Amino acid sequence: MHMRSDAVVLFGVTGDLVSKKLFPALYELTRRDRLNVPVIGVARSPWDDQQLVTMARKSVLEANDEIDEETFDGLAANLSMISGDYADPTTYQRLAERLRDAERPVFYLAIPPAVFGSVVEGLAAVGLAGRGRVIVEKPFGRDLESSRELDRTLRAAFDSERVFRIDHYLGKEAVEGLYAFRFANRLFEPLWNNEHIDNIQVTLAEAFGTQGRAGFYDTVGATRDVLQNHILQVVALIAMEAPASDDTTAFREAEAAVLRQIAPLSPESTVRGQYAGYRDEPGVAADSNTETFVATRLTVDSPRWAGVPFYLRTGKSLPGTATEVVVEFKQPQRSLIPAERGTATAANLLRFRLGRGDGITMSIQAKSPGAEVASRPVDLSVDFGSALGRRQEAYERLLDDAMDGQHLRFARAETIEQEWRIVAPILDLPAPVLSYDKGTWGPADAEALAGGWHAPYLR
Ligand code: NDP
C-alpha cells in the first residue's frame, strides 16, 4: 500500500474544471472521511482564502441539492489560497513554505497545457516535485509527438510512479462496469468474438454545442476532445483480452495490448462533420474546418476480432445526450423462426448505457402473440441506479486513488501514445468538413458508414 497524500494543491483553482468537478469531489471525500489535509488553491487571480471558500461553497451547492454544513465547514477549514504568476519563482517558494509539513503532496494541474512546463519546473526548483505526485488532465498533447514531449517534461521532475494521467472515463463506475460485466459473468464471455458478434457500435452524443467554450473547442475538435481518449478507452475495455491476473499492472498491460492491435484509422472510413452555425460562434474562425462530429470504422487485428467492425461516432448538437455501446450479435445459424409478418429480422443486441441513467438493455427475440410461429424483439433491461443505488462520481474516485498512489484508473504513457497513433491519420484532414443541421445525427454520409446505426436510448 502506498502512503496517502497529506496535502492537495490545485493549480488553476479559479477555473471551470475545479468549480464543476473538483470542489464537489473534495466535499464528497470530506463527507466520507477521506480528506482531512490542507487543500491549497493556486492561481494568478488575486483571490484570498475567503473568496476560495465562497467559490467552493457555490460549486458544491451547484452539484448537490443540499449541503451538509458540518462537512462543508470541515473542508473550508482546510482550504487556503496562493495567488501568483507561474513564471515567478516566489509563487513556488510560498507554496513550499505552506507545504513544509507535507511529505507527500499531490499537485493537480487544472491549467492550460501551455503552462504545464513552467509549473513542473517551478515545483522542481523548490524541491517539491521530488516528494509529490502530479495529476494531469486530458488532452494529453495534440498528437503523438507533443504527448511524448509533455511526458518528457513531467518525467524530468516526477518519476513514473508519481504521474497520474486522467481520462475521467476510467474513473466512471458505469465504464468500469464494462470490465466487471465481461469478466465477472460466465454468460457472455464465450460469445465475445467474431464467431458470434457481427459488429460493435460506440456512440458518445451530446445534445449541446460548445457551451460558451467555442474558442477553446475550435483548436481541438471532436477527434482530439473525445475520440482519442474516452471512446478508445471504452473500445479497449470491450475488446481487451482477460488480464493475466487481478492486479493493476496486469490490467493496464491488457489494455495497452489491445490498443497495440488496433490499426490506424483511415480517412476513407471517416466522416467529419460540423453543425450549421458553428462558424458564427465567438472565437471560431470564419473558415474553421474543425469537426464537431466524427464517425469512423476501427478494426482490431486479433484472432478474436478479425472481421468485426467497430463503428465509432461522437458529436455535438445531436438529437440527445447519450454514451452507448451496442454489441450486435449474428443471426442464428439456421433460420427456423421468421420475423413477425411485415417486419425485418432483428439481431440480438446488448446495449451498455454508460451515461446518465446507466444500465444494460438486452434485445432478444420472443414469440409474437397469435397462431403464427414468428418472433419480435423485446427488451430485458436494468437501470443500475435503481438496482445498486448511488455510485461515486468519477473525480471523487480519481482524486481518492491518486492520493493513495493507486494507478489502476489512470492511463499509462504507452496507452496514450497508442491512442494518438490510432487517430493520427485522421487528425487535421484537409478535406472540408460536411455540414449537418443541429439536432440531427450528423452528416448523411455517417449513416451509410455503419450501414445504419442503432439509435441510442435517449432520456
Ligand atoms: P480554464 O480555461 O477554466 O482555466 C483554468 C485556470 O487556468 C483559469 O481559471 C486561469 O486562472 C488559469 N489560466 C488560464 N490561462 C492561463 C495562462 N495562459 N497561463 C496561466 N494560467 C492560465 O480550464 P479548465 O478548468 O476548463 O481546464 C483545466 C484543465 O483541465 C485543462 O488542461 C483542460 O484541458 C482540462 N479539462 C477540463 C475539463 C472541463 O470540464 N473544464 C474536462 C477535461 C479536461 P487564473 O487566471 O486565475 O490563473
Short mmCIF file of C-alpha atoms and ligand atoms in Angstrom, two decimals:
data_model
loop_
_atom_site.label_atom_id
_atom_site.label_comp_id
_atom_site.label_asym_id
_atom_site.label_seq_id
_atom_site.Cartn_x
_atom_site.Cartn_y
_atom_site.Cartn_z
CA MET A 1 0.00 0.00 0.00
CA HIS A 2 1.35 3.40 -0.98
CA MET A 3 1.35 6.17 1.59
CA ARG A 4 -1.58 8.56 1.35
CA SER A 5 -1.00 12.14 0.25
CA ASP A 6 -1.01 14.62 3.08
CA ALA A 7 -1.84 17.79 1.09
CA VAL A 8 -3.69 18.64 -2.12
CA VAL A 9 -2.63 21.54 -4.35
CA LEU A 10 -4.98 22.69 -7.10
CA PHE A 11 -3.29 24.75 -9.81
CA GLY A 12 -5.92 26.67 -11.78
CA VAL A 13 -8.29 26.74 -8.82
CA THR A 14 -10.25 29.64 -10.36
CA GLY A 15 -11.11 27.57 -13.44
CA ASP A 16 -14.02 25.62 -14.85
CA LEU A 17 -12.83 22.11 -14.01
CA VAL A 18 -12.21 22.88 -10.36
CA SER A 19 -15.58 24.52 -9.94
CA LYS A 20 -17.56 21.87 -11.86
CA LYS A 21 -15.82 18.72 -10.68
CA LEU A 22 -13.07 19.10 -8.12
CA PHE A 23 -14.76 21.10 -5.35
CA PRO A 24 -17.72 18.68 -5.34
CA ALA A 25 -15.25 15.77 -5.27
CA LEU A 26 -13.32 17.28 -2.33
CA TYR A 27 -16.59 17.81 -0.48
CA GLU A 28 -17.63 14.19 -1.05
CA LEU A 29 -14.24 12.94 0.12
CA THR A 30 -14.54 15.07 3.24
CA ARG A 31 -18.01 13.64 3.83
CA ARG A 32 -16.61 10.13 3.57
CA ASP A 33 -13.75 10.95 5.94
CA ARG A 34 -11.22 10.53 3.16
CA LEU A 35 -9.92 14.09 3.19
CA ASN A 36 -8.66 15.97 6.18
CA VAL A 37 -5.48 17.56 4.86
CA PRO A 38 -4.56 21.06 3.66
CA VAL A 39 -6.07 21.92 0.25
CA ILE A 40 -4.19 24.79 -1.35
CA GLY A 41 -5.54 26.63 -4.37
CA VAL A 42 -3.11 28.33 -6.72
CA ALA A 43 -4.00 30.80 -9.49
CA ARG A 44 -2.95 34.12 -10.96
CA SER A 45 -6.25 35.75 -9.93
CA PRO A 46 -5.86 37.68 -6.67
CA TRP A 47 -8.26 35.60 -4.58
CA ASP A 48 -7.99 35.42 -0.80
CA ASP A 49 -8.90 32.44 1.39
CA GLN A 50 -12.44 33.72 1.89
CA GLN A 51 -13.07 34.00 -1.85
CA LEU A 52 -11.84 30.46 -2.26
CA VAL A 53 -14.25 29.20 0.40
CA THR A 54 -17.12 31.16 -1.18
CA MET A 55 -16.41 29.65 -4.61
CA ALA A 56 -16.09 26.16 -3.14
CA ARG A 57 -19.46 26.55 -1.45
CA LYS A 58 -21.09 27.78 -4.65
CA SER A 59 -19.84 24.84 -6.67
CA VAL A 60 -20.79 22.27 -4.02
CA LEU A 61 -24.29 23.75 -4.00
CA GLU A 62 -24.48 23.59 -7.78
CA ALA A 63 -23.54 19.93 -7.75
CA ASN A 64 -25.77 18.88 -4.85
CA ASP A 65 -29.37 19.57 -3.88
CA GLU A 66 -28.30 20.36 -0.35
CA ILE A 67 -25.13 20.93 1.60
CA ASP A 68 -24.18 19.34 4.90
CA GLU A 69 -22.83 22.32 6.84
CA GLU A 70 -20.62 20.32 9.13
CA THR A 71 -18.97 18.57 6.19
CA PHE A 72 -18.51 21.83 4.33
CA ASP A 73 -17.02 23.54 7.38
CA GLY A 74 -14.56 20.67 7.61
CA LEU A 75 -13.49 21.24 4.01
CA ALA A 76 -13.45 25.04 4.37
CA ALA A 77 -11.13 24.82 7.38
CA ASN A 78 -8.57 23.07 5.16
CA LEU A 79 -8.77 25.50 2.22
CA SER A 80 -6.21 28.22 1.61
CA MET A 81 -5.13 30.25 -1.37
CA ILE A 82 -1.86 31.29 -3.03
CA SER A 83 -2.07 33.86 -5.82
CA GLY A 84 0.89 34.30 -8.10
CA ASP A 85 2.28 34.05 -11.58
CA TYR A 86 3.57 30.66 -12.75
CA ALA A 87 6.72 32.28 -14.16
CA ASP A 88 7.55 33.86 -10.78
CA PRO A 89 9.82 31.73 -8.53
CA THR A 90 8.34 33.28 -5.37
CA THR A 91 4.99 31.59 -6.15
CA TYR A 92 6.67 28.20 -5.59
CA GLN A 93 8.68 29.43 -2.62
CA ARG A 94 5.46 30.47 -0.89
CA LEU A 95 3.92 27.12 -1.77
CA ALA A 96 6.94 25.24 -0.40
CA GLU A 97 6.69 27.23 2.81
CA ARG A 98 2.97 26.39 3.10
CA LEU A 99 3.79 22.71 2.45
CA ARG A 100 6.71 22.47 4.84
CA ASP A 101 4.94 19.81 6.93
CA ALA A 102 3.64 17.83 3.96
CA GLU A 103 5.68 14.80 3.00
CA ARG A 104 3.60 13.64 0.04
CA PRO A 105 1.58 16.48 -1.53
CA VAL A 106 -0.44 15.83 -4.69
CA PHE A 107 -0.42 18.54 -7.37
CA TYR A 108 -3.42 18.76 -9.67
CA LEU A 109 -2.65 20.66 -12.88
CA ALA A 110 -6.08 22.09 -13.75
CA ILE A 111 -4.44 24.63 -16.03
CA PRO A 112 -3.99 25.00 -19.79
CA PRO A 113 -1.30 22.57 -21.05
CA ALA A 114 0.78 25.54 -22.27
CA VAL A 115 1.74 26.34 -18.65
CA PHE A 116 2.44 22.73 -17.51
CA GLY A 117 6.16 23.18 -18.22
CA SER A 118 6.58 26.31 -16.06
CA VAL A 119 4.67 24.77 -13.16
CA VAL A 120 6.58 21.50 -13.24
CA GLU A 121 9.91 23.34 -13.39
CA GLY A 122 8.80 25.71 -10.62
CA LEU A 123 7.89 22.76 -8.37
CA ALA A 124 11.17 21.02 -9.12
CA ALA A 125 13.18 24.18 -8.38
CA VAL A 126 11.90 24.33 -4.78
CA GLY A 127 12.25 20.59 -4.22
CA LEU A 128 8.51 19.85 -4.18
CA ALA A 129 8.48 17.58 -7.24
CA GLY A 130 10.80 15.10 -5.57
CA ARG A 131 8.29 14.28 -2.86
CA GLY A 132 4.99 14.93 -4.61
CA ARG A 133 2.59 13.31 -7.04
CA VAL A 134 1.21 15.08 -10.10
CA ILE A 135 -2.19 14.73 -11.75
CA VAL A 136 -2.56 15.89 -15.36
CA GLU A 137 -5.74 16.21 -17.37
CA LYS A 138 -6.58 15.32 -20.92
CA PRO A 139 -5.97 16.41 -23.62
CA PHE A 140 -2.53 14.92 -23.14
CA GLY A 141 -0.80 16.69 -26.03
CA ARG A 142 -2.19 17.35 -29.51
CA ASP A 143 -0.61 14.40 -31.28
CA LEU A 144 1.93 11.64 -30.71
CA GLU A 145 4.96 13.93 -30.77
CA SER A 146 3.55 16.58 -28.40
CA SER A 147 2.28 13.93 -25.99
CA ARG A 148 5.81 12.47 -25.83
CA GLU A 149 7.19 15.94 -25.27
CA LEU A 150 4.73 16.53 -22.44
CA ASP A 151 5.68 13.21 -20.92
CA ARG A 152 9.37 14.14 -21.05
CA THR A 153 8.57 17.42 -19.26
CA LEU A 154 6.70 15.60 -16.49
CA ARG A 155 9.20 12.80 -16.16
CA ALA A 156 12.12 15.20 -15.89
CA ALA A 157 10.71 16.18 -12.48
CA PHE A 158 8.46 13.29 -11.38
CA ASP A 159 9.29 9.61 -11.73
CA SER A 160 6.66 7.49 -13.46
CA GLU A 161 5.16 6.16 -10.21
CA ARG A 162 4.23 9.74 -9.33
CA VAL A 163 2.49 10.73 -12.57
CA PHE A 164 -1.31 10.31 -12.79
CA ARG A 165 -2.86 10.92 -16.22
CA ILE A 166 -6.60 11.44 -16.07
CA ASP A 167 -9.06 10.15 -18.61
CA HIS A 168 -12.06 10.54 -16.37
CA TYR A 169 -13.90 7.79 -18.28
CA LEU A 170 -11.62 5.35 -16.48
CA GLY A 171 -13.00 6.72 -13.22
CA LYS A 172 -16.67 6.35 -14.17
CA GLU A 173 -18.31 3.44 -12.43
CA ALA A 174 -20.52 2.83 -15.47
CA VAL A 175 -17.45 2.45 -17.69
CA GLU A 176 -15.68 0.23 -15.17
CA GLY A 177 -18.89 -1.80 -15.28
CA LEU A 178 -17.91 -2.96 -18.78
CA TYR A 179 -14.90 -4.68 -17.30
CA ALA A 180 -16.93 -6.22 -14.49
CA PHE A 181 -19.62 -7.33 -16.95
CA ARG A 182 -17.10 -9.12 -19.12
CA PHE A 183 -15.02 -10.82 -16.50
CA ALA A 184 -17.47 -11.41 -13.64
CA ASN A 185 -20.06 -13.14 -15.84
CA ARG A 186 -19.66 -16.51 -17.46
CA LEU A 187 -22.69 -15.93 -19.63
CA PHE A 188 -21.32 -13.80 -22.45
CA GLU A 189 -17.57 -14.36 -22.48
CA PRO A 190 -17.80 -17.49 -24.71
CA LEU A 191 -19.73 -15.40 -27.26
CA TRP A 192 -17.31 -12.46 -27.14
CA ASN A 193 -15.64 -13.00 -30.51
CA ASN A 194 -16.04 -12.88 -34.27
CA GLU A 195 -17.91 -16.16 -34.40
CA HIS A 196 -20.91 -14.65 -32.64
CA ILE A 197 -20.58 -10.87 -32.85
CA ASP A 198 -21.40 -9.08 -36.09
CA ASN A 199 -20.34 -5.54 -35.21
CA ILE A 200 -19.96 -3.15 -32.30
CA GLN A 201 -21.08 0.45 -32.22
CA VAL A 202 -19.96 3.15 -29.80
CA THR A 203 -21.85 6.45 -29.68
CA LEU A 204 -20.95 9.40 -27.49
CA ALA A 205 -23.56 12.00 -28.32
CA GLU A 206 -24.04 15.47 -26.87
CA ALA A 207 -27.26 17.41 -27.37
CA PHE A 208 -25.44 20.63 -26.52
CA GLY A 209 -22.89 22.63 -28.51
CA THR A 210 -19.68 24.26 -27.30
CA GLN A 211 -21.30 25.81 -24.20
CA GLY A 212 -19.51 29.15 -24.44
CA ARG A 213 -16.11 27.50 -24.96
CA ALA A 214 -16.09 27.64 -28.76
CA GLY A 215 -12.71 29.40 -28.91
CA PHE A 216 -11.09 26.54 -26.99
CA TYR A 217 -13.05 23.87 -28.85
CA ASP A 218 -12.07 25.26 -32.24
CA THR A 219 -8.42 24.40 -31.56
CA VAL A 220 -9.34 20.85 -30.54
CA GLY A 221 -12.31 19.27 -32.37
CA ALA A 222 -14.20 16.04 -31.72
CA THR A 223 -11.37 13.62 -32.57
CA ARG A 224 -8.95 15.12 -30.06
CA ASP A 225 -11.60 16.00 -27.48
CA VAL A 226 -13.38 12.66 -27.21
CA LEU A 227 -12.42 10.00 -29.76
CA GLN A 228 -8.70 9.80 -28.94
CA ASN A 229 -9.33 9.33 -25.23
CA HIS A 230 -12.82 8.45 -23.94
CA ILE A 231 -14.03 6.41 -26.93
CA LEU A 232 -10.79 4.48 -27.34
CA GLN A 233 -10.81 3.70 -23.61
CA VAL A 234 -14.29 2.23 -24.00
CA VAL A 235 -13.16 0.22 -27.05
CA ALA A 236 -10.20 -1.11 -25.06
CA LEU A 237 -12.46 -2.36 -22.25
CA ILE A 238 -14.84 -4.01 -24.72
CA ALA A 239 -12.13 -5.60 -26.84
CA MET A 240 -9.33 -6.44 -24.37
CA GLU A 241 -8.27 -9.99 -23.51
CA ALA A 242 -8.61 -11.10 -19.89
CA PRO A 243 -5.71 -9.67 -17.85
CA ALA A 244 -3.20 -12.26 -16.65
CA SER A 245 -4.14 -11.54 -13.03
CA ASP A 246 -6.29 -9.18 -10.97
CA ASP A 247 -3.54 -6.65 -10.25
CA THR A 248 -3.15 -3.15 -11.63
CA THR A 249 -0.13 -3.95 -13.81
CA ALA A 250 -1.90 -6.86 -15.49
CA PHE A 251 -5.00 -4.76 -16.18
CA ARG A 252 -3.00 -1.90 -17.68
CA GLU A 253 -0.94 -4.32 -19.72
CA ALA A 254 -4.08 -5.95 -21.19
CA GLU A 255 -5.46 -2.51 -22.00
CA ALA A 256 -2.26 -1.43 -23.76
CA ALA A 257 -2.03 -4.78 -25.56
CA VAL A 258 -5.40 -4.43 -27.27
CA LEU A 259 -4.65 -0.83 -28.28
CA ARG A 260 -1.44 -2.09 -29.93
CA GLN A 261 -3.61 -4.37 -32.08
CA ILE A 262 -5.79 -1.55 -33.39
CA ALA A 263 -4.95 -0.40 -36.90
CA PRO A 264 -4.53 3.35 -37.52
CA LEU A 265 -7.87 4.87 -38.55
CA SER A 266 -8.32 5.52 -42.22
CA PRO A 267 -9.51 8.84 -43.70
CA GLU A 268 -11.55 6.85 -46.27
CA SER A 269 -13.65 5.28 -43.49
CA THR A 270 -14.05 8.52 -41.57
CA VAL A 271 -16.77 11.16 -41.85
CA ARG A 272 -16.16 14.56 -40.28
CA GLY A 273 -18.99 17.00 -39.77
CA GLN A 274 -19.63 20.48 -38.43
CA TYR A 275 -23.02 21.72 -37.28
CA ALA A 276 -24.54 24.64 -39.18
CA GLY A 277 -23.97 27.91 -37.35
CA TYR A 278 -20.76 26.78 -35.60
CA ARG A 279 -18.60 29.25 -37.55
CA ASP A 280 -20.71 32.15 -36.28
CA GLU A 281 -19.88 31.41 -32.65
CA PRO A 282 -17.50 33.80 -30.84
CA GLY A 283 -13.91 32.59 -31.01
CA VAL A 284 -14.44 30.30 -34.02
CA ALA A 285 -12.52 31.02 -37.23
CA ALA A 286 -14.82 32.12 -40.08
CA ASP A 287 -13.36 29.36 -42.27
CA SER A 288 -12.95 26.81 -39.45
CA ASN A 289 -12.51 23.23 -40.65
CA THR A 290 -12.75 21.85 -37.09
CA GLU A 291 -15.05 18.85 -36.77
CA THR A 292 -17.85 18.96 -34.22
CA PHE A 293 -18.78 15.42 -35.30
CA VAL A 294 -16.73 12.42 -36.31
CA ALA A 295 -17.73 8.89 -37.27
CA THR A 296 -15.25 6.20 -38.19
CA ARG A 297 -14.65 2.48 -38.53
CA LEU A 298 -12.00 0.76 -36.46
CA THR A 299 -10.56 -2.74 -36.68
CA VAL A 300 -8.78 -4.80 -34.07
CA ASP A 301 -6.15 -7.03 -35.60
CA SER A 302 -6.53 -10.09 -33.38
CA PRO A 303 -7.93 -13.61 -33.78
CA ARG A 304 -10.85 -12.66 -31.54
CA TRP A 305 -11.92 -9.65 -33.57
CA ALA A 306 -10.90 -10.41 -37.17
CA GLY A 307 -13.71 -9.24 -39.45
CA VAL A 308 -15.71 -7.45 -36.73
CA PRO A 309 -16.01 -3.72 -37.45
CA PHE A 310 -16.20 -1.27 -34.56
CA TYR A 311 -18.17 1.80 -35.60
CA LEU A 312 -17.48 4.89 -33.52
CA ARG A 313 -19.19 8.25 -33.54
CA THR A 314 -19.30 11.35 -31.43
CA GLY A 315 -20.63 14.83 -31.94
CA LYS A 316 -22.15 17.98 -30.59
CA SER A 317 -25.66 19.36 -31.15
CA LEU A 318 -27.01 15.86 -31.83
CA PRO A 319 -30.61 14.78 -31.02
CA GLY A 320 -29.74 13.73 -27.47
CA THR A 321 -27.04 13.14 -24.88
CA ALA A 322 -26.00 9.52 -24.50
CA THR A 323 -22.97 7.28 -24.27
CA GLU A 324 -23.66 3.79 -25.50
CA VAL A 325 -22.00 0.65 -26.70
CA VAL A 326 -24.21 -1.63 -28.78
CA VAL A 327 -22.95 -5.15 -29.40
CA GLU A 328 -24.83 -6.65 -32.34
CA PHE A 329 -24.82 -10.43 -32.45
CA LYS A 330 -25.05 -12.54 -35.59
CA GLN A 331 -28.29 -14.18 -36.63
CA PRO A 332 -28.97 -17.80 -35.59
CA GLN A 333 -27.07 -20.31 -37.71
CA ARG A 334 -30.34 -21.77 -39.04
CA SER A 335 -33.27 -19.50 -39.53
CA LEU A 336 -36.25 -21.51 -38.23
CA ILE A 337 -38.33 -18.69 -36.78
CA PRO A 338 -39.21 -15.90 -39.18
CA ALA A 339 -39.68 -12.33 -38.11
CA GLU A 340 -43.25 -11.25 -37.48
CA ARG A 341 -45.10 -10.53 -40.70
CA GLY A 342 -44.24 -7.14 -42.14
CA THR A 343 -41.06 -6.70 -40.07
CA ALA A 344 -37.39 -7.23 -40.86
CA THR A 345 -35.36 -9.78 -38.92
CA ALA A 346 -33.73 -8.12 -35.93
CA ALA A 347 -30.45 -9.14 -34.31
CA ASN A 348 -29.84 -9.71 -30.61
CA LEU A 349 -28.38 -6.52 -29.18
CA LEU A 350 -26.54 -5.98 -25.95
CA ARG A 351 -26.66 -2.30 -25.15
CA PHE A 352 -24.44 -0.81 -22.47
CA ARG A 353 -25.84 2.56 -21.43
CA LEU A 354 -22.92 4.41 -19.88
CA GLY A 355 -24.29 7.92 -19.42
CA ARG A 356 -26.94 9.30 -17.08
CA GLY A 357 -29.37 6.57 -16.03
CA ASP A 358 -26.76 3.93 -16.82
CA GLY A 359 -27.58 0.28 -17.20
CA ILE A 360 -27.84 -2.56 -19.68
CA THR A 361 -30.58 -3.33 -22.16
CA MET A 362 -30.60 -6.62 -24.00
CA SER A 363 -32.77 -7.02 -27.03
CA ILE A 364 -33.88 -10.62 -27.60
CA GLN A 365 -36.40 -12.30 -29.84
CA ALA A 366 -39.67 -13.50 -28.31
CA LYS A 367 -42.52 -15.40 -29.93
CA SER A 368 -45.01 -12.90 -31.20
CA PRO A 369 -48.58 -13.45 -29.97
CA GLY A 370 -51.00 -15.42 -32.10
CA ALA A 371 -51.19 -18.54 -34.19
CA GLU A 372 -48.13 -17.75 -36.27
CA VAL A 373 -44.74 -19.05 -35.06
CA ALA A 374 -42.77 -15.89 -35.57
CA SER A 375 -40.67 -13.60 -33.45
CA ARG A 376 -40.40 -9.97 -32.50
CA PRO A 377 -37.77 -8.16 -30.41
CA VAL A 378 -38.37 -7.42 -26.72
CA ASP A 379 -36.07 -5.76 -24.18
CA LEU A 380 -34.62 -7.06 -20.94
CA SER A 381 -33.37 -4.02 -19.10
CA VAL A 382 -31.75 -2.99 -15.85
CA ASP A 383 -31.10 0.52 -14.52
CA PHE A 384 -28.09 0.33 -12.26
CA GLY A 385 -29.18 3.38 -10.26
CA SER A 386 -32.35 1.57 -9.12
CA ALA A 387 -30.67 -1.81 -8.74
CA LEU A 388 -27.48 -0.68 -7.00
CA GLY A 389 -28.12 2.76 -5.51
CA ARG A 390 -25.77 5.73 -5.59
CA ARG A 391 -22.43 5.23 -7.26
CA GLN A 392 -19.44 7.51 -6.79
CA GLU A 393 -18.58 10.36 -9.15
CA ALA A 394 -15.53 9.84 -11.35
CA TYR A 395 -13.48 12.73 -9.96
CA GLU A 396 -14.14 11.72 -6.38
CA ARG A 397 -12.72 8.25 -7.07
CA LEU A 398 -9.80 9.54 -9.13
CA LEU A 399 -8.67 12.05 -6.51
CA ASP A 400 -9.01 9.42 -3.82
CA ASP A 401 -6.94 6.94 -5.85
CA ALA A 402 -4.21 9.45 -6.72
CA MET A 403 -3.93 10.39 -3.04
CA ASP A 404 -3.37 6.70 -2.34
CA GLY A 405 -0.84 6.38 -5.16
CA GLN A 406 -3.08 3.84 -6.93
CA HIS A 407 -2.71 3.74 -10.72
CA LEU A 408 -5.50 1.37 -11.74
CA ARG A 409 -7.79 4.09 -13.10
CA PHE A 410 -5.11 6.25 -14.70
CA ALA A 411 -3.70 5.95 -18.19
CA ARG A 412 -0.19 4.70 -18.82
CA ALA A 413 2.04 6.82 -21.07
CA GLU A 414 2.01 3.98 -23.59
CA THR A 415 -1.78 3.83 -23.64
CA ILE A 416 -1.97 7.50 -24.53
CA GLU A 417 0.72 7.12 -27.18
CA GLN A 418 -1.14 4.20 -28.75
CA GLU A 419 -4.31 6.27 -28.81
CA TRP A 420 -2.50 9.07 -30.65
CA ARG A 421 -1.01 6.54 -33.08
CA ILE A 422 -4.51 5.22 -33.84
CA VAL A 423 -6.08 8.61 -34.55
CA ALA A 424 -3.00 10.14 -36.28
CA PRO A 425 -4.20 9.62 -39.90
CA ILE A 426 -7.48 11.46 -39.27
CA LEU A 427 -6.12 14.49 -37.39
CA ASP A 428 -6.24 17.80 -39.28
CA LEU A 429 -7.57 16.30 -42.52
CA PRO A 430 -7.61 18.91 -45.30
CA ALA A 431 -10.93 17.72 -46.79
CA PRO A 432 -13.72 20.14 -45.87
CA VAL A 433 -15.97 19.06 -43.01
CA LEU A 434 -19.54 18.16 -44.04
CA SER A 435 -22.26 20.40 -42.67
CA TYR A 436 -25.15 18.99 -40.62
CA ASP A 437 -28.17 20.58 -39.03
CA LYS A 438 -28.31 20.87 -35.26
CA GLY A 439 -30.49 18.17 -33.77
CA THR A 440 -29.62 15.56 -36.41
CA TRP A 441 -27.26 12.56 -36.25
CA GLY A 442 -24.53 14.30 -38.25
CA PRO A 443 -23.87 14.29 -42.00
CA ALA A 444 -25.80 11.75 -44.11
CA ASP A 445 -22.52 10.01 -45.08
CA ALA A 446 -22.07 8.96 -41.46
CA GLU A 447 -25.31 6.99 -41.60
CA ALA A 448 -24.04 4.96 -44.54
CA LEU A 449 -20.71 4.24 -42.84
CA ALA A 450 -22.19 1.78 -40.37
CA GLY A 451 -24.96 0.57 -42.67
CA GLY A 452 -27.42 2.03 -40.13
CA TRP A 453 -26.69 2.94 -36.52
CA HIS A 454 -28.72 1.72 -33.59
CA ALA A 455 -30.30 4.86 -32.19
CA PRO A 456 -29.27 5.37 -28.54
CA TYR A 457 -31.87 5.31 -25.80
CA LEU A 458 -32.49 8.94 -25.02
CA ARG A 459 -33.96 10.19 -21.78
P1 NDP B 1 -9.85 27.04 -17.66
O1 NDP B 1 -9.78 27.59 -19.04
O2 NDP B 1 -11.06 27.33 -16.85
O3 NDP B 1 -8.52 27.52 -16.94
C1 NDP B 1 -8.18 27.18 -15.61
C2 NDP B 1 -7.43 28.30 -14.97
O4 NDP B 1 -6.15 28.41 -15.54
C3 NDP B 1 -8.07 29.66 -15.19
O5 NDP B 1 -9.04 29.89 -14.19
C4 NDP B 1 -6.92 30.60 -15.11
O6 NDP B 1 -6.76 31.00 -13.75
C5 NDP B 1 -5.72 29.76 -15.47
N1 NDP B 1 -5.18 30.16 -16.77
C6 NDP B 1 -5.85 30.36 -17.92
N2 NDP B 1 -5.00 30.71 -18.91
C7 NDP B 1 -3.77 30.75 -18.36
C8 NDP B 1 -2.49 31.06 -18.86
N3 NDP B 1 -2.29 31.37 -20.13
N4 NDP B 1 -1.45 31.00 -18.00
C9 NDP B 1 -1.62 30.65 -16.72
N5 NDP B 1 -2.83 30.35 -16.19
C10 NDP B 1 -3.89 30.40 -17.01
O7 NDP B 1 -9.55 25.50 -17.77
P2 NDP B 1 -10.41 24.29 -17.23
O8 NDP B 1 -10.62 24.43 -15.78
O9 NDP B 1 -11.56 24.10 -18.11
O10 NDP B 1 -9.43 23.08 -17.52
C11 NDP B 1 -8.24 22.86 -16.79
C12 NDP B 1 -7.52 21.68 -17.42
O11 NDP B 1 -8.38 20.56 -17.38
C13 NDP B 1 -7.15 21.87 -18.86
O12 NDP B 1 -5.96 21.17 -19.11
C14 NDP B 1 -8.31 21.24 -19.60
O13 NDP B 1 -7.93 20.80 -20.87
C15 NDP B 1 -8.64 20.08 -18.68
N6 NDP B 1 -10.00 19.60 -18.74
C16 NDP B 1 -11.08 20.39 -18.44
C17 NDP B 1 -12.36 19.89 -18.43
C18 NDP B 1 -13.54 20.74 -18.06
O14 NDP B 1 -14.63 20.19 -17.94
N7 NDP B 1 -13.40 22.01 -17.86
C19 NDP B 1 -12.63 18.48 -18.78
C20 NDP B 1 -11.45 17.72 -19.07
C21 NDP B 1 -10.20 18.27 -19.05
P3 NDP B 1 -6.04 32.35 -13.33
O15 NDP B 1 -6.12 33.31 -14.47
O16 NDP B 1 -6.82 32.78 -12.12
O17 NDP B 1 -4.66 31.91 -13.00
#
